[in-house]
Amino acid sequence: MEVKTVKHLLTKYKTMRKVIFLLIILSLTTLSFGQPRHITVKLHSVIGYGQNEEFAKKAATALEQVLNSDEFRTRMLAMTYLRTNGLTNQQLYDKIMTAHEEQGDGGQDGVVDLRVRTLRIDGNESKWKDNCEIGSHSGTIGIDGNGDGVTAICPQRLTLWVSENNVAELSGHYAHEYMHILGFGHSKFLGTQAWREKTFVYKIGNLVSELVEKQMKANK
Ligand SMILES: [Zn+2]
């Protein structure tokens, strides 16, 4: 009788231990899923930037900080966009934070894989020369590489931003081009600039610029 009770208690204790163990595993899993995700920004290649490679790195670091911020998440989720490829705001946010490139060589998920260069306006891309001029009618800042995942900036624009120490604009430019790499566009027949400014690609680029600028001011 006595032995039986002890045995019974022991079995009970073992079961309880199993249950507690499972509960701990379960809560740990929930915790890790509930935690905000963290992404990194990786500059795989910087071509044609000359002395300004450090500036590109600064912009990439600032972009990383902003993408991981609560403010970016809150602001981004509260906006409305055109050209969302049918995704909800939460899905758009998740798509950014998953960082799975749809164009170009890509890289690891959870890593914003960037490849940047300058436009060869004095070489085989001279057709962009006039559009690239600061104050030109087209106002071209750069081009998104037509699906090859390499972001090209007008050298005049890069020089201007460096002279202004305008890291925020370059971060925003990278964010804009990265949204293209994630598969989003901003074109339609006879689309005006005012219309383009309402698209996901433009709004994310502008939001990143704004938040980087804010962050820079706060760090001064
Ligand atoms: Zn664009």
CSV table of N, CA and C in Angstrom, one decimal, residues 133-201:
chain,number,residue,atom,x,y,z
A,133,GLU,N,21.3,66.1,-64.4
A,133,GLU,CA,21.7,67.4,-64.0
A,133,GLU,C,20.8,67.9,-62.9
A,134,ILE,N,21.4,68.5,-61.9
A,134,ILE,CA,20.6,69.0,-60.7
A,134,ILE,C,19.7,70.1,-61.3
A,135,GLY,N,18.4,70.0,-61.0
A,135,GLY,CA,17.4,71.0,-61.4
A,135,GLY,C,16.9,70.7,-62.8
A,136,SER,N,17.2,69.5,-63.4
A,136,SER,CA,16.7,69.2,-64.7
A,136,SER,C,15.2,68.9,-64.6
A,137,HIS,N,14.5,69.0,-65.7
A,137,HIS,CA,13.1,68.9,-65.8
A,137,HIS,C,12.7,67.5,-65.2
A,138,SER,N,13.4,66.4,-65.6
A,138,SER,CA,13.0,65.1,-65.1
A,138,SER,C,13.3,64.9,-63.6
A,139,GLY,N,14.3,65.6,-63.1
A,139,GLY,CA,14.6,65.5,-61.7
A,139,GLY,C,15.2,64.1,-61.3
A,140,THR,N,15.8,63.4,-62.3
A,140,THR,CA,16.3,62.1,-62.1
A,140,THR,C,17.3,62.0,-60.9
A,141,ILE,N,17.1,61.1,-60.0
A,141,ILE,CA,18.1,60.9,-58.9
A,141,ILE,C,18.9,59.7,-59.2
A,142,GLY,N,18.3,58.7,-59.8
A,142,GLY,CA,19.0,57.5,-60.1
A,142,GLY,C,18.1,56.6,-60.8
A,143,ILE,N,18.6,55.4,-61.1
A,143,ILE,CA,17.7,54.4,-61.8
A,143,ILE,C,17.8,53.1,-61.0
A,144,ASP,N,16.8,52.3,-61.1
A,144,ASP,CA,16.7,51.1,-60.2
A,144,ASP,C,17.3,49.8,-60.9
A,145,GLY,N,18.0,49.9,-62.0
A,145,GLY,CA,18.7,48.8,-62.5
A,145,GLY,C,17.9,47.8,-63.3
A,146,ASN,N,16.6,48.1,-63.6
A,146,ASN,CA,15.8,47.3,-64.4
A,146,ASN,C,15.8,45.8,-64.0
A,147,GLY,N,15.7,45.6,-62.7
A,147,GLY,CA,15.6,44.2,-62.3
A,147,GLY,C,16.9,43.5,-62.0
A,148,ASP,N,18.0,44.2,-62.1
A,148,ASP,CA,19.3,43.5,-61.8
A,148,ASP,C,19.7,43.6,-60.4
A,149,GLY,N,18.9,44.4,-59.6
A,149,GLY,CA,19.2,44.5,-58.2
A,149,GLY,C,20.3,45.5,-57.8
A,150,VAL,N,20.8,46.2,-58.8
A,150,VAL,CA,21.9,47.1,-58.6
A,150,VAL,C,21.3,48.5,-58.8
A,151,THR,N,21.5,49.3,-57.7
A,151,THR,CA,20.9,50.7,-57.7
A,151,THR,C,22.0,51.7,-58.1
A,152,ALA,N,21.6,52.5,-59.1
A,152,ALA,CA,22.5,53.5,-59.7
A,152,ALA,C,22.1,54.9,-59.4
A,153,ILE,N,23.0,55.7,-58.9
A,153,ILE,CA,22.7,57.1,-58.6
A,153,ILE,C,23.4,58.0,-59.6
A,154,CYS,N,22.8,59.2,-59.9
A,154,CYS,CA,23.5,60.2,-60.7
A,154,CYS,C,24.7,60.7,-60.0
A,155,PRO,N,25.9,60.7,-60.6
A,155,PRO,CA,27.1,61.2,-59.9
A,155,PRO,C,26.9,62.6,-59.4
A,156,GLN,N,26.2,63.5,-60.1
A,156,GLN,CA,26.0,64.9,-59.7
A,156,GLN,C,25.2,64.9,-58.4
A,157,ARG,N,24.2,64.0,-58.3
A,157,ARG,CA,23.4,64.0,-57.1
A,157,ARG,C,24.2,63.6,-55.9
A,158,LEU,N,25.0,62.5,-56.1
A,158,LEU,CA,25.8,62.0,-55.0
A,158,LEU,C,26.8,63.1,-54.5
A,159,THR,N,27.4,63.9,-55.5
A,159,THR,CA,28.3,64.9,-55.1
A,159,THR,C,27.6,66.0,-54.3
A,160,LEU,N,26.4,66.3,-54.8
A,160,LEU,CA,25.6,67.4,-54.0
A,160,LEU,C,25.3,66.9,-52.6
A,161,TRP,N,24.8,65.7,-52.5
A,161,TRP,CA,24.4,65.2,-51.1
A,161,TRP,C,25.6,65.1,-50.2
A,162,VAL,N,26.8,64.7,-50.8
A,162,VAL,CA,28.0,64.7,-50.0
A,162,VAL,C,28.3,66.1,-49.5
A,163,SER,N,28.2,67.1,-50.4
A,163,SER,CA,28.6,68.4,-50.0
A,163,SER,C,27.7,69.0,-49.0
A,164,GLU,N,26.4,68.5,-48.9
A,164,GLU,CA,25.5,68.9,-47.9
A,164,GLU,C,25.5,68.1,-46.7
A,165,ASN,N,26.4,67.0,-46.7
A,165,ASN,CA,26.4,66.0,-45.7
A,165,ASN,C,25.0,65.4,-45.5
A,166,ASN,N,24.3,65.2,-46.6
A,166,ASN,CA,22.9,64.8,-46.6
A,166,ASN,C,22.7,63.3,-46.6
A,167,VAL,N,23.1,62.7,-45.5
A,167,VAL,CA,23.0,61.2,-45.4
A,167,VAL,C,21.5,60.8,-45.6
A,168,ALA,N,20.6,61.6,-45.0
A,168,ALA,CA,19.2,61.2,-45.0
A,168,ALA,C,18.6,61.0,-46.4
A,169,GLU,N,19.0,61.9,-47.3
A,169,GLU,CA,18.5,61.7,-48.7
A,169,GLU,C,19.0,60.4,-49.3
A,170,LEU,N,20.3,60.1,-49.1
A,170,LEU,CA,20.9,58.9,-49.7
A,170,LEU,C,20.2,57.7,-49.1
A,171,SER,N,20.0,57.7,-47.8
A,171,SER,CA,19.3,56.6,-47.1
A,171,SER,C,17.9,56.4,-47.7
A,172,GLY,N,17.2,57.5,-47.9
A,172,GLY,CA,15.9,57.4,-48.5
A,172,GLY,C,15.9,56.9,-50.0
A,173,HIS,N,16.9,57.3,-50.7
A,173,HIS,CA,17.1,56.8,-52.0
A,173,HIS,C,17.4,55.3,-52.0
A,174,TYR,N,18.2,54.8,-51.1
A,174,TYR,CA,18.4,53.4,-51.0
A,174,TYR,C,17.1,52.6,-50.7
A,175,ALA,N,16.3,53.2,-49.7
A,175,ALA,CA,15.1,52.6,-49.3
A,175,ALA,C,14.1,52.5,-50.5
A,176,HIS,N,14.0,53.6,-51.3
A,176,HIS,CA,13.2,53.7,-52.5
A,176,HIS,C,13.6,52.6,-53.5
A,177,GLU,N,14.9,52.5,-53.8
A,177,GLU,CA,15.3,51.5,-54.7
A,177,GLU,C,15.2,50.1,-54.2
A,178,TYR,N,15.3,50.0,-52.9
A,178,TYR,CA,15.1,48.6,-52.3
A,178,TYR,C,13.7,48.1,-52.4
A,179,MET,N,12.7,49.1,-52.4
A,179,MET,CA,11.3,48.7,-52.5
A,179,MET,C,11.1,48.1,-54.0
A,180,HIS,N,11.8,48.7,-54.9
A,180,HIS,CA,11.8,48.1,-56.3
A,180,HIS,C,12.3,46.7,-56.3
A,181,ILE,N,13.4,46.5,-55.6
A,181,ILE,CA,14.1,45.2,-55.5
A,181,ILE,C,13.1,44.2,-54.9
A,182,LEU,N,12.3,44.7,-54.0
A,182,LEU,CA,11.3,43.8,-53.3
A,182,LEU,C,10.1,43.6,-54.2
A,183,GLY,N,10.1,44.2,-55.4
A,183,GLY,CA,9.0,43.9,-56.4
A,183,GLY,C,7.9,45.0,-56.5
A,184,PHE,N,8.1,46.1,-56.0
A,184,PHE,CA,7.1,47.2,-56.1
A,184,PHE,C,7.5,48.2,-57.1
A,185,GLY,N,6.5,48.8,-57.8
A,185,GLY,CA,6.7,49.8,-58.8
A,185,GLY,C,6.0,51.1,-58.6
A,186,HIS,N,6.2,52.1,-59.5
A,186,HIS,CA,5.5,53.3,-59.3
A,186,HIS,C,5.2,53.9,-60.7
A,187,SER,N,4.9,53.1,-61.6
A,187,SER,CA,4.6,53.6,-62.9
A,187,SER,C,3.1,53.3,-63.4
A,188,LYS,N,2.6,54.2,-64.1
A,188,LYS,CA,1.3,54.0,-64.8
A,188,LYS,C,1.3,54.9,-66.0
A,189,PHE,N,0.5,54.6,-67.0
A,189,PHE,CA,0.4,55.4,-68.2
A,189,PHE,C,0.0,56.8,-67.8
A,190,LEU,N,0.8,57.8,-68.2
A,190,LEU,CA,0.6,59.2,-67.9
A,190,LEU,C,0.6,59.5,-66.4
A,191,GLY,N,1.3,58.7,-65.6
A,191,GLY,CA,1.4,58.9,-64.2
A,191,GLY,C,2.2,60.2,-63.9
A,192,THR,N,1.6,61.1,-63.1
A,192,THR,CA,2.3,62.3,-62.7
A,192,THR,C,3.2,62.1,-61.5
A,193,GLN,N,4.1,63.1,-61.2
A,193,GLN,CA,4.9,63.0,-60.1
A,193,GLN,C,4.1,63.0,-58.8
A,194,ALA,N,3.0,63.8,-58.8
A,194,ALA,CA,2.1,63.9,-57.7
A,194,ALA,C,1.5,62.5,-57.4
A,195,TRP,N,1.2,61.8,-58.5
A,195,TRP,CA,0.6,60.4,-58.3
A,195,TRP,C,1.7,59.5,-57.8
A,196,ARG,N,2.9,59.6,-58.3
A,196,ARG,CA,4.0,58.7,-57.9
A,196,ARG,C,4.3,58.8,-56.4
A,197,GLU,N,4.2,60.1,-55.9
A,197,GLU,CA,4.5,60.4,-54.5
A,197,GLU,C,3.6,59.6,-53.6
A,198,LYS,N,2.4,59.1,-54.1
A,198,LYS,CA,1.5,58.4,-53.3
A,198,LYS,C,1.7,56.9,-53.3
A,199,THR,N,2.7,56.4,-54.0
A,199,THR,CA,3.0,55.0,-54.1
A,199,THR,C,3.8,54.5,-52.9
A,200,PHE,N,3.7,53.2,-52.6
A,200,PHE,CA,4.5,52.6,-51.5
A,200,PHE,C,6.0,52.9,-51.7
A,201,VAL,N,6.5,52.7,-52.9
A,201,VAL,CA,7.9,52.9,-53.1
A,201,VAL,C,8.4,54.4,-52.7
